[in-house]
């Protein structure tokens, strides 16, 4: 392959994409604004660990990295719900222990992807080089060297921007006629906190679960790390007008924060004696959904991953969706070789509806996680859903399963999920226990609205 490819951003998507291209024989130069995280101790910037699921795993298998990542992943078989009184209840994610999501360190995953990329001498990662913009007419990108302050340009046949939610390449596209763009900030921010390992390095809560403290308008979650600790994320409204005493604006003194933690997360606070210090010393992250179109300019440039479709993290799919972009793009290169115009046209037409769908699903899931999971009607619906999945395994597949354990288009999961939600609403309208569910009605509703799911 003679084309020279430039990738902007050596984050999760950019590093993976460079591997895909190098394995096809392309020469790839990756420009990353940060220093090499394998040499300097920098944090990944956001979310210390991530949930990796089937879509992402498929990509890692394609490039031959999954076996290694599996070794540093912790299976999470379901949600562990923590009540106000500290009681726990486990809600399984899949049908059995074969279906689970995986907690994995963002930094370790990124480092392993970079290592794999550089094992191929066709890939060169240039660290400390910040992209400032791009000229789409001649395929030239402009960079700033963060160490010596110099500027330089790079001309290439194809440029792919995997430079995340604040993508400067996308900023450049904003200047083009008929470029659609929207950004939507949640009224919620997040803080990461750590529950340390026990004295002997042991896990102080169930290891193989994603822990949730759902509190209606706010929540705390925790994912396990390999060293016995948990990374917690506290999602809270920014403003008093929305969250009252449970808002970042209100929680401005150690006393208020201590009271807030003791009142709402007693069991977690007992394991995190420095919760107040962490709350004040750790930065607050914001949550954004970005939608735009087109993603590509002719056969010259394309957006991929968060640069094209940043989403809120409540379905644990942002990285998985970015990895799935890579799978599709790679498949199209196999099909059309170096006909980049055709490749990019088809890539964006295939991926855009699915990126929009997972953006909507992720927003919906915030309400489910922070509030609904604690309600008896929701728990009944989950039980009925599991039963219907057993009875109609090809027709009634839980939304979570379609998104997380399958690789069907996200848009199909969104569409079928909505139909199924309606069925579950109808079945639980006047019913409060599983024994009284009208299974004949369930069968009619399913057979009337549902076709077989083609996988
Ligand atoms: C709190 C939180 C939790 C999350 N949890 C999950 C989860 O459980 N599962 C999941 O699948 N997803 C999750 N996500 C989403 C996931 O983090 C993103 O979707 C994923 O990181 C996207 O990868 P990316 O490579 O497109 O962008 P990024 O990971 O943001 O990488 C972009 C890269 O580009 C570099 N860069 C930026 N600007 C420039 C520039 N001007 N020049 C050169 N380089 C540049 C950056 O330094 C970075 O290395 C979460 C996100 C958040 C915020």
mmCIF file of C-alpha atoms in Angstrom, residues 66-368:
data_model
loop_
_atom_site.group_PDB
_atom_site.id
_atom_site.type_symbol
_atom_site.label_atom_id
_atom_site.label_comp_id
_atom_site.label_asym_id
_atom_site.label_seq_id
_atom_site.Cartn_x
_atom_site.Cartn_y
_atom_site.Cartn_z
ATOM 1 C CA UNK A 66 -7.211 -9.564 23.036
ATOM 2 C CA UNK A 67 -5.421 -12.418 24.794
ATOM 3 C CA UNK A 68 -3.063 -9.924 26.380
ATOM 4 C CA UNK A 69 -5.834 -7.521 27.368
ATOM 5 C CA UNK A 70 -7.870 -10.366 28.838
ATOM 6 C CA UNK A 71 -5.047 -10.955 31.310
ATOM 7 C CA UNK A 72 -5.393 -7.415 32.668
ATOM 8 C CA UNK A 73 -9.211 -7.327 32.633
ATOM 9 C CA UNK A 74 -11.585 -8.032 35.499
ATOM 10 C CA UNK A 75 -14.917 -9.604 34.532
ATOM 11 C CA UNK A 76 -17.978 -7.820 35.941
ATOM 12 C CA UNK A 77 -20.998 -10.115 35.784
ATOM 13 C CA UNK A 78 -23.589 -7.586 36.882
ATOM 14 C CA UNK A 79 -24.474 -4.530 38.873
ATOM 15 C CA UNK A 80 -24.187 -4.556 42.642
ATOM 16 C CA UNK A 81 -26.783 -2.094 43.896
ATOM 17 C CA UNK A 82 -26.045 -0.488 47.265
ATOM 18 C CA UNK A 83 -29.070 0.807 49.179
ATOM 19 C CA UNK A 84 -29.015 3.778 51.530
ATOM 20 C CA UNK A 85 -28.835 1.370 54.445
ATOM 21 C CA UNK A 86 -25.828 -0.397 52.920
ATOM 22 C CA UNK A 87 -27.715 -3.495 51.773
ATOM 23 C CA UNK A 88 -26.547 -4.928 48.464
ATOM 24 C CA UNK A 89 -28.484 -6.556 45.632
ATOM 25 C CA UNK A 90 -26.919 -8.150 42.559
ATOM 26 C CA UNK A 91 -28.503 -7.649 39.102
ATOM 27 C CA UNK A 92 -26.920 -9.882 36.480
ATOM 28 C CA UNK A 93 -26.039 -8.270 33.127
ATOM 29 C CA UNK A 94 -26.350 -11.317 30.913
ATOM 30 C CA UNK A 95 -28.092 -14.666 30.838
ATOM 31 C CA UNK A 96 -25.311 -16.417 32.795
ATOM 32 C CA UNK A 97 -21.610 -16.211 33.628
ATOM 33 C CA UNK A 98 -20.647 -16.341 29.953
ATOM 34 C CA UNK A 99 -21.925 -12.771 29.479
ATOM 35 C CA UNK A 100 -19.988 -10.063 31.301
ATOM 36 C CA UNK A 101 -18.266 -6.742 30.821
ATOM 37 C CA UNK A 102 -14.604 -6.137 31.657
ATOM 38 C CA UNK A 103 -12.968 -3.510 33.834
ATOM 39 C CA UNK A 104 -9.678 -2.512 32.249
ATOM 40 C CA UNK A 105 -7.197 0.267 32.922
ATOM 41 C CA UNK A 106 -7.407 2.975 30.250
ATOM 42 C CA UNK A 107 -3.674 3.694 30.492
ATOM 43 C CA UNK A 108 -2.607 0.024 30.323
ATOM 44 C CA UNK A 109 -4.854 -0.610 27.333
ATOM 45 C CA UNK A 110 -3.538 2.488 25.565
ATOM 46 C CA UNK A 111 0.079 1.533 26.287
ATOM 47 C CA UNK A 112 -0.397 -1.990 24.969
ATOM 48 C CA UNK A 113 -1.999 -0.638 21.799
ATOM 49 C CA UNK A 114 0.956 1.722 21.318
ATOM 50 C CA UNK A 115 3.438 -1.109 21.906
ATOM 51 C CA UNK A 116 1.681 -3.253 19.334
ATOM 52 C CA UNK A 117 1.587 -0.356 16.873
ATOM 53 C CA UNK A 118 5.307 0.315 17.214
ATOM 54 C CA UNK A 119 6.209 -3.358 16.869
ATOM 55 C CA UNK A 120 5.397 -2.773 13.217
ATOM 56 C CA UNK A 121 8.089 -0.624 11.632
ATOM 57 C CA UNK A 122 5.482 1.004 9.417
ATOM 58 C CA UNK A 123 4.115 2.962 12.403
ATOM 59 C CA UNK A 124 5.815 5.970 13.947
ATOM 60 C CA UNK A 125 4.232 7.790 16.877
ATOM 61 C CA UNK A 126 5.384 11.396 17.275
ATOM 62 C CA UNK A 127 4.710 12.510 20.827
ATOM 63 C CA UNK A 128 4.470 16.089 22.119
ATOM 64 C CA UNK A 129 3.102 17.319 18.815
ATOM 65 C CA UNK A 130 -0.180 19.160 18.951
ATOM 66 C CA UNK A 131 -2.294 19.482 15.843
ATOM 67 C CA UNK A 132 -3.543 23.019 15.346
ATOM 68 C CA UNK A 133 -5.653 22.503 12.243
ATOM 69 C CA UNK A 134 -5.798 21.185 8.737
ATOM 70 C CA UNK A 135 -6.024 22.392 5.166
ATOM 71 C CA UNK A 136 -8.361 19.935 3.469
ATOM 72 C CA UNK A 137 -7.595 21.137 -0.057
ATOM 73 C CA UNK A 138 -4.043 19.887 -0.052
ATOM 74 C CA UNK A 139 -4.162 17.390 2.823
ATOM 75 C CA UNK A 140 -1.791 19.358 5.035
ATOM 76 C CA UNK A 141 -1.988 19.361 8.835
ATOM 77 C CA UNK A 142 -0.378 22.007 11.003
ATOM 78 C CA UNK A 143 1.454 21.005 14.212
ATOM 79 C CA UNK A 144 3.058 22.671 17.197
ATOM 80 C CA UNK A 145 5.927 20.948 18.964
ATOM 81 C CA UNK A 146 5.164 21.182 22.679
ATOM 82 C CA UNK A 147 8.849 20.878 23.666
ATOM 83 C CA UNK A 148 10.628 23.443 21.520
ATOM 84 C CA UNK A 149 7.658 25.558 20.431
ATOM 85 C CA UNK A 150 8.370 25.047 16.737
ATOM 86 C CA UNK A 151 5.667 24.708 14.136
ATOM 87 C CA UNK A 152 5.613 22.400 11.121
ATOM 88 C CA UNK A 153 3.257 20.967 8.533
ATOM 89 C CA UNK A 154 2.695 17.404 7.377
ATOM 90 C CA UNK A 155 1.246 16.523 3.996
ATOM 91 C CA UNK A 156 -0.311 13.126 3.495
ATOM 92 C CA UNK A 157 -2.675 11.266 1.226
ATOM 93 C CA UNK A 158 -5.136 10.596 3.998
ATOM 94 C CA UNK A 159 -5.592 12.079 7.476
ATOM 95 C CA UNK A 160 -7.725 10.526 10.175
ATOM 96 C CA UNK A 161 -8.534 12.593 13.232
ATOM 97 C CA UNK A 162 -8.811 10.500 16.374
ATOM 98 C CA UNK A 163 -8.150 13.555 18.500
ATOM 99 C CA UNK A 164 -11.084 13.188 20.852
ATOM 100 C CA UNK A 165 -14.054 15.318 21.818
ATOM 101 C CA UNK A 166 -12.254 18.643 21.333
ATOM 102 C CA UNK A 167 -10.875 17.707 17.904
ATOM 103 C CA UNK A 168 -9.132 20.621 16.142
ATOM 104 C CA UNK A 169 -9.727 18.885 12.810
ATOM 105 C CA UNK A 170 -13.457 18.956 13.485
ATOM 106 C CA UNK A 171 -13.104 22.648 14.408
ATOM 107 C CA UNK A 172 -11.675 23.192 10.943
ATOM 108 C CA UNK A 173 -14.610 21.331 9.406
ATOM 109 C CA UNK A 174 -16.939 23.764 11.190
ATOM 110 C CA UNK A 175 -15.791 26.411 8.748
ATOM 111 C CA UNK A 176 -17.060 24.383 5.796
ATOM 112 C CA UNK A 177 -20.454 25.058 4.260
ATOM 113 C CA UNK A 178 -23.246 22.647 5.274
ATOM 114 C CA UNK A 179 -21.303 21.108 8.160
ATOM 115 C CA UNK A 180 -23.756 20.200 10.923
ATOM 116 C CA UNK A 181 -22.604 20.300 14.505
ATOM 117 C CA UNK A 182 -24.153 20.163 17.956
ATOM 118 C CA UNK A 183 -22.672 19.896 21.428
ATOM 119 C CA UNK A 184 -24.793 19.235 24.448
ATOM 120 C CA UNK A 185 -23.357 19.431 27.977
ATOM 121 C CA UNK A 186 -25.125 17.553 30.744
ATOM 122 C CA UNK A 187 -26.014 19.607 33.827
ATOM 123 C CA UNK A 188 -23.963 17.000 35.674
ATOM 124 C CA UNK A 189 -20.245 16.808 36.368
ATOM 125 C CA UNK A 190 -18.211 13.931 37.754
ATOM 126 C CA UNK A 191 -15.436 13.368 40.262
ATOM 127 C CA UNK A 192 -13.223 10.295 40.430
ATOM 128 C CA UNK A 193 -12.397 8.895 43.867
ATOM 129 C CA UNK A 194 -10.533 5.790 44.984
ATOM 130 C CA UNK A 195 -11.511 3.054 47.419
ATOM 131 C CA UNK A 196 -8.120 1.584 48.369
ATOM 132 C CA UNK A 197 -7.338 -2.122 48.634
ATOM 133 C CA UNK A 198 -7.583 -3.720 52.065
ATOM 134 C CA UNK A 199 -4.481 -3.985 54.250
ATOM 135 C CA UNK A 200 -3.559 -7.352 52.692
ATOM 136 C CA UNK A 201 -4.225 -6.077 49.145
ATOM 137 C CA UNK A 202 -7.672 -7.682 49.091
ATOM 138 C CA UNK A 203 -10.853 -6.313 47.534
ATOM 139 C CA UNK A 204 -13.054 -4.669 50.136
ATOM 140 C CA UNK A 205 -16.276 -5.285 48.158
ATOM 141 C CA UNK A 206 -17.389 -7.862 45.597
ATOM 142 C CA UNK A 207 -14.663 -7.882 42.962
ATOM 143 C CA UNK A 208 -16.598 -9.080 39.910
ATOM 144 C CA UNK A 209 -19.306 -6.441 39.751
ATOM 145 C CA UNK A 210 -19.893 -2.849 38.775
ATOM 146 C CA UNK A 211 -21.044 -1.204 41.994
ATOM 147 C CA UNK A 212 -23.789 1.415 41.924
ATOM 148 C CA UNK A 213 -25.172 3.623 44.658
ATOM 149 C CA UNK A 214 -28.281 4.959 42.867
ATOM 150 C CA UNK A 215 -29.729 7.968 44.638
ATOM 151 C CA UNK A 216 -32.391 9.277 42.268
ATOM 152 C CA UNK A 217 -30.903 12.480 40.931
ATOM 153 C CA UNK A 218 -27.259 11.494 41.515
ATOM 154 C CA UNK A 219 -25.129 8.378 41.858
ATOM 155 C CA UNK A 220 -21.787 6.871 42.732
ATOM 156 C CA UNK A 221 -20.358 3.949 40.761
ATOM 157 C CA UNK A 222 -17.213 1.861 41.276
ATOM 158 C CA UNK A 223 -15.192 -0.424 38.988
ATOM 159 C CA UNK A 224 -12.499 -2.796 40.309
ATOM 160 C CA UNK A 225 -8.788 -2.387 39.561
ATOM 161 C CA UNK A 226 -6.194 -5.157 39.452
ATOM 162 C CA UNK A 227 -4.438 -3.948 42.639
ATOM 163 C CA UNK A 228 -7.527 -4.501 44.834
ATOM 164 C CA UNK A 229 -8.678 -0.879 44.692
ATOM 165 C CA UNK A 230 -11.812 0.528 43.040
ATOM 166 C CA UNK A 231 -12.129 3.645 40.956
ATOM 167 C CA UNK A 232 -15.343 5.369 41.932
ATOM 168 C CA UNK A 233 -17.081 8.038 39.914
ATOM 169 C CA UNK A 234 -19.513 10.405 41.590
ATOM 170 C CA UNK A 235 -22.011 11.996 39.186
ATOM 171 C CA UNK A 236 -23.622 15.108 40.611
ATOM 172 C CA UNK A 237 -25.639 18.066 39.316
ATOM 173 C CA UNK A 238 -23.561 21.209 38.939
ATOM 174 C CA UNK A 239 -26.105 23.705 40.202
ATOM 175 C CA UNK A 240 -28.096 24.108 43.408
ATOM 176 C CA UNK A 241 -31.111 24.954 41.244
ATOM 177 C CA UNK A 242 -31.038 21.354 39.899
ATOM 178 C CA UNK A 243 -29.511 19.272 42.691
ATOM 179 C CA UNK A 244 -30.128 21.317 45.851
ATOM 180 C CA UNK A 245 -27.928 19.976 48.646
ATOM 181 C CA UNK A 246 -26.740 17.227 46.316
ATOM 182 C CA UNK A 247 -24.933 19.500 43.900
ATOM 183 C CA UNK A 248 -21.332 20.472 43.240
ATOM 184 C CA UNK A 249 -22.232 24.110 43.822
ATOM 185 C CA UNK A 250 -23.653 23.407 47.278
ATOM 186 C CA UNK A 251 -20.889 21.059 48.394
ATOM 187 C CA UNK A 252 -18.262 23.725 48.986
ATOM 188 C CA UNK A 253 -16.988 22.973 52.518
ATOM 189 C CA UNK A 254 -15.440 19.825 54.058
ATOM 190 C CA UNK A 255 -18.290 19.690 56.582
ATOM 191 C CA UNK A 256 -20.985 19.686 53.885
ATOM 192 C CA UNK A 257 -19.118 17.050 51.851
ATOM 193 C CA UNK A 258 -18.560 14.822 54.871
ATOM 194 C CA UNK A 259 -22.242 15.041 55.782
ATOM 195 C CA UNK A 260 -23.213 14.303 52.170
ATOM 196 C CA UNK A 261 -21.020 11.189 51.975
ATOM 197 C CA UNK A 262 -22.099 9.819 55.355
ATOM 198 C CA UNK A 263 -25.759 10.355 54.560
ATOM 199 C CA UNK A 264 -25.768 8.916 51.044
ATOM 200 C CA UNK A 265 -22.921 6.433 50.758
ATOM 201 C CA UNK A 266 -22.285 5.212 54.290
ATOM 202 C CA UNK A 267 -20.828 1.825 53.318
ATOM 203 C CA UNK A 268 -18.545 3.290 50.628
ATOM 204 C CA UNK A 269 -17.420 6.110 52.905
ATOM 205 C CA UNK A 270 -16.388 3.602 55.555
ATOM 206 C CA UNK A 271 -13.936 2.174 52.992
ATOM 207 C CA UNK A 272 -12.738 5.595 51.852
ATOM 208 C CA UNK A 273 -11.700 7.571 54.953
ATOM 209 C CA UNK A 274 -10.185 10.356 52.843
ATOM 210 C CA UNK A 275 -13.277 10.842 50.653
ATOM 211 C CA UNK A 276 -13.505 14.545 51.579
ATOM 212 C CA UNK A 277 -9.868 15.266 50.705
ATOM 213 C CA UNK A 278 -10.252 13.387 47.423
ATOM 214 C CA UNK A 279 -13.426 15.310 46.620
ATOM 215 C CA UNK A 280 -11.625 18.640 46.901
ATOM 216 C CA UNK A 281 -8.302 17.667 45.348
ATOM 217 C CA UNK A 282 -9.643 15.795 42.302
ATOM 218 C CA UNK A 283 -10.807 17.764 39.270
ATOM 219 C CA UNK A 284 -14.420 17.869 38.124
ATOM 220 C CA UNK A 285 -15.042 16.367 34.697
ATOM 221 C CA UNK A 286 -17.837 17.446 32.370
ATOM 222 C CA UNK A 287 -20.097 15.251 30.265
ATOM 223 C CA UNK A 288 -20.752 16.087 26.650
ATOM 224 C CA UNK A 289 -22.561 14.643 23.648
ATOM 225 C CA UNK A 290 -21.229 15.723 20.272
ATOM 226 C CA UNK A 291 -22.981 15.078 17.008
ATOM 227 C CA UNK A 292 -21.788 16.260 13.630
ATOM 228 C CA UNK A 293 -21.983 15.465 9.941
ATOM 229 C CA UNK A 294 -20.328 14.913 7.524
ATOM 230 C CA UNK A 295 -17.464 13.111 9.232
ATOM 231 C CA UNK A 296 -15.281 13.140 6.129
ATOM 232 C CA UNK A 297 -13.945 15.611 3.586
ATOM 233 C CA UNK A 298 -13.708 13.977 0.185
ATOM 234 C CA UNK A 299 -11.138 11.210 0.265
ATOM 235 C CA UNK A 300 -8.722 13.390 2.246
ATOM 236 C CA UNK A 301 -9.807 13.418 5.883
ATOM 237 C CA UNK A 302 -12.108 11.658 8.312
ATOM 238 C CA UNK A 303 -13.138 11.876 11.951
ATOM 239 C CA UNK A 304 -13.244 8.690 14.017
ATOM 240 C CA UNK A 305 -14.134 7.919 17.651
ATOM 241 C CA UNK A 306 -14.938 10.752 20.044
ATOM 242 C CA UNK A 307 -13.964 13.400 17.499
ATOM 243 C CA UNK A 308 -16.987 12.316 15.440
ATOM 244 C CA UNK A 309 -19.345 11.243 18.218
ATOM 245 C CA UNK A 310 -18.487 11.894 21.867
ATOM 246 C CA UNK A 311 -21.175 10.409 24.108
ATOM 247 C CA UNK A 312 -21.936 10.316 27.825
ATOM 248 C CA UNK A 313 -20.411 7.284 29.585
ATOM 249 C CA UNK A 314 -23.545 5.643 31.015
ATOM 250 C CA UNK A 315 -23.683 2.661 28.678
ATOM 251 C CA UNK A 316 -19.904 2.141 28.814
ATOM 252 C CA UNK A 317 -19.776 2.288 25.017
ATOM 253 C CA UNK A 318 -17.724 5.323 23.932
ATOM 254 C CA UNK A 319 -14.490 3.400 23.449
ATOM 255 C CA UNK A 320 -16.328 0.304 22.247
ATOM 256 C CA UNK A 321 -18.080 2.393 19.583
ATOM 257 C CA UNK A 322 -14.762 4.003 18.585
ATOM 258 C CA UNK A 323 -13.212 0.542 18.226
ATOM 259 C CA UNK A 324 -16.202 -0.520 16.141
ATOM 260 C CA UNK A 325 -15.561 2.463 13.839
ATOM 261 C CA UNK A 326 -12.091 0.990 13.285
ATOM 262 C CA UNK A 327 -13.547 -2.427 12.444
ATOM 263 C CA UNK A 328 -15.824 -0.898 9.803
ATOM 264 C CA UNK A 329 -13.180 1.360 8.317
ATOM 265 C CA UNK A 330 -10.758 -1.540 8.126
ATOM 266 C CA UNK A 331 -13.374 -3.702 6.373
ATOM 267 C CA UNK A 332 -14.007 -0.960 3.825
ATOM 268 C CA UNK A 333 -10.283 -0.593 3.095
ATOM 269 C CA UNK A 334 -10.161 -4.331 2.438
ATOM 270 C CA UNK A 335 -13.064 -3.885 0.030
ATOM 271 C CA UNK A 336 -12.079 -0.685 -1.811
ATOM 272 C CA UNK A 337 -8.258 -0.644 -1.323
ATOM 273 C CA UNK A 338 -7.180 3.004 -1.647
ATOM 274 C CA UNK A 339 -10.361 4.478 -3.092
ATOM 275 C CA UNK A 340 -10.593 6.748 -0.055
ATOM 276 C CA UNK A 341 -13.538 8.790 -1.292
ATOM 277 C CA UNK A 342 -15.628 5.652 -1.593
ATOM 278 C CA UNK A 343 -14.313 4.237 1.689
ATOM 279 C CA UNK A 344 -15.099 7.422 3.622
ATOM 280 C CA UNK A 345 -18.519 7.898 2.011
ATOM 281 C CA UNK A 346 -19.589 4.413 2.974
ATOM 282 C CA UNK A 347 -17.948 4.595 6.416
ATOM 283 C CA UNK A 348 -19.875 7.679 7.459
ATOM 284 C CA UNK A 349 -23.177 6.456 6.004
ATOM 285 C CA UNK A 350 -22.824 3.163 7.889
ATOM 286 C CA UNK A 351 -21.638 4.579 11.201
ATOM 287 C CA UNK A 352 -23.500 7.867 11.655
ATOM 288 C CA UNK A 353 -26.980 6.401 12.422
ATOM 289 C CA UNK A 354 -25.389 4.011 14.881
ATOM 290 C CA UNK A 355 -23.339 6.718 16.583
ATOM 291 C CA UNK A 356 -26.546 8.754 17.000
ATOM 292 C CA UNK A 357 -28.324 5.710 18.411
ATOM 293 C CA UNK A 358 -25.695 4.926 21.038
ATOM 294 C CA UNK A 359 -25.629 8.610 22.006
ATOM 295 C CA UNK A 360 -29.368 8.403 22.765
ATOM 296 C CA UNK A 361 -29.081 5.027 24.493
ATOM 297 C CA UNK A 362 -26.281 6.344 26.705
ATOM 298 C CA UNK A 363 -28.357 9.323 27.832
ATOM 299 C CA UNK A 364 -31.328 7.077 28.616
ATOM 300 C CA UNK A 365 -29.142 4.775 30.659
ATOM 301 C CA UNK A 366 -28.147 7.562 33.042
ATOM 302 C CA UNK A 367 -31.720 7.692 34.339
ATOM 303 C CA UNK A 368 -31.783 3.903 34.586
#
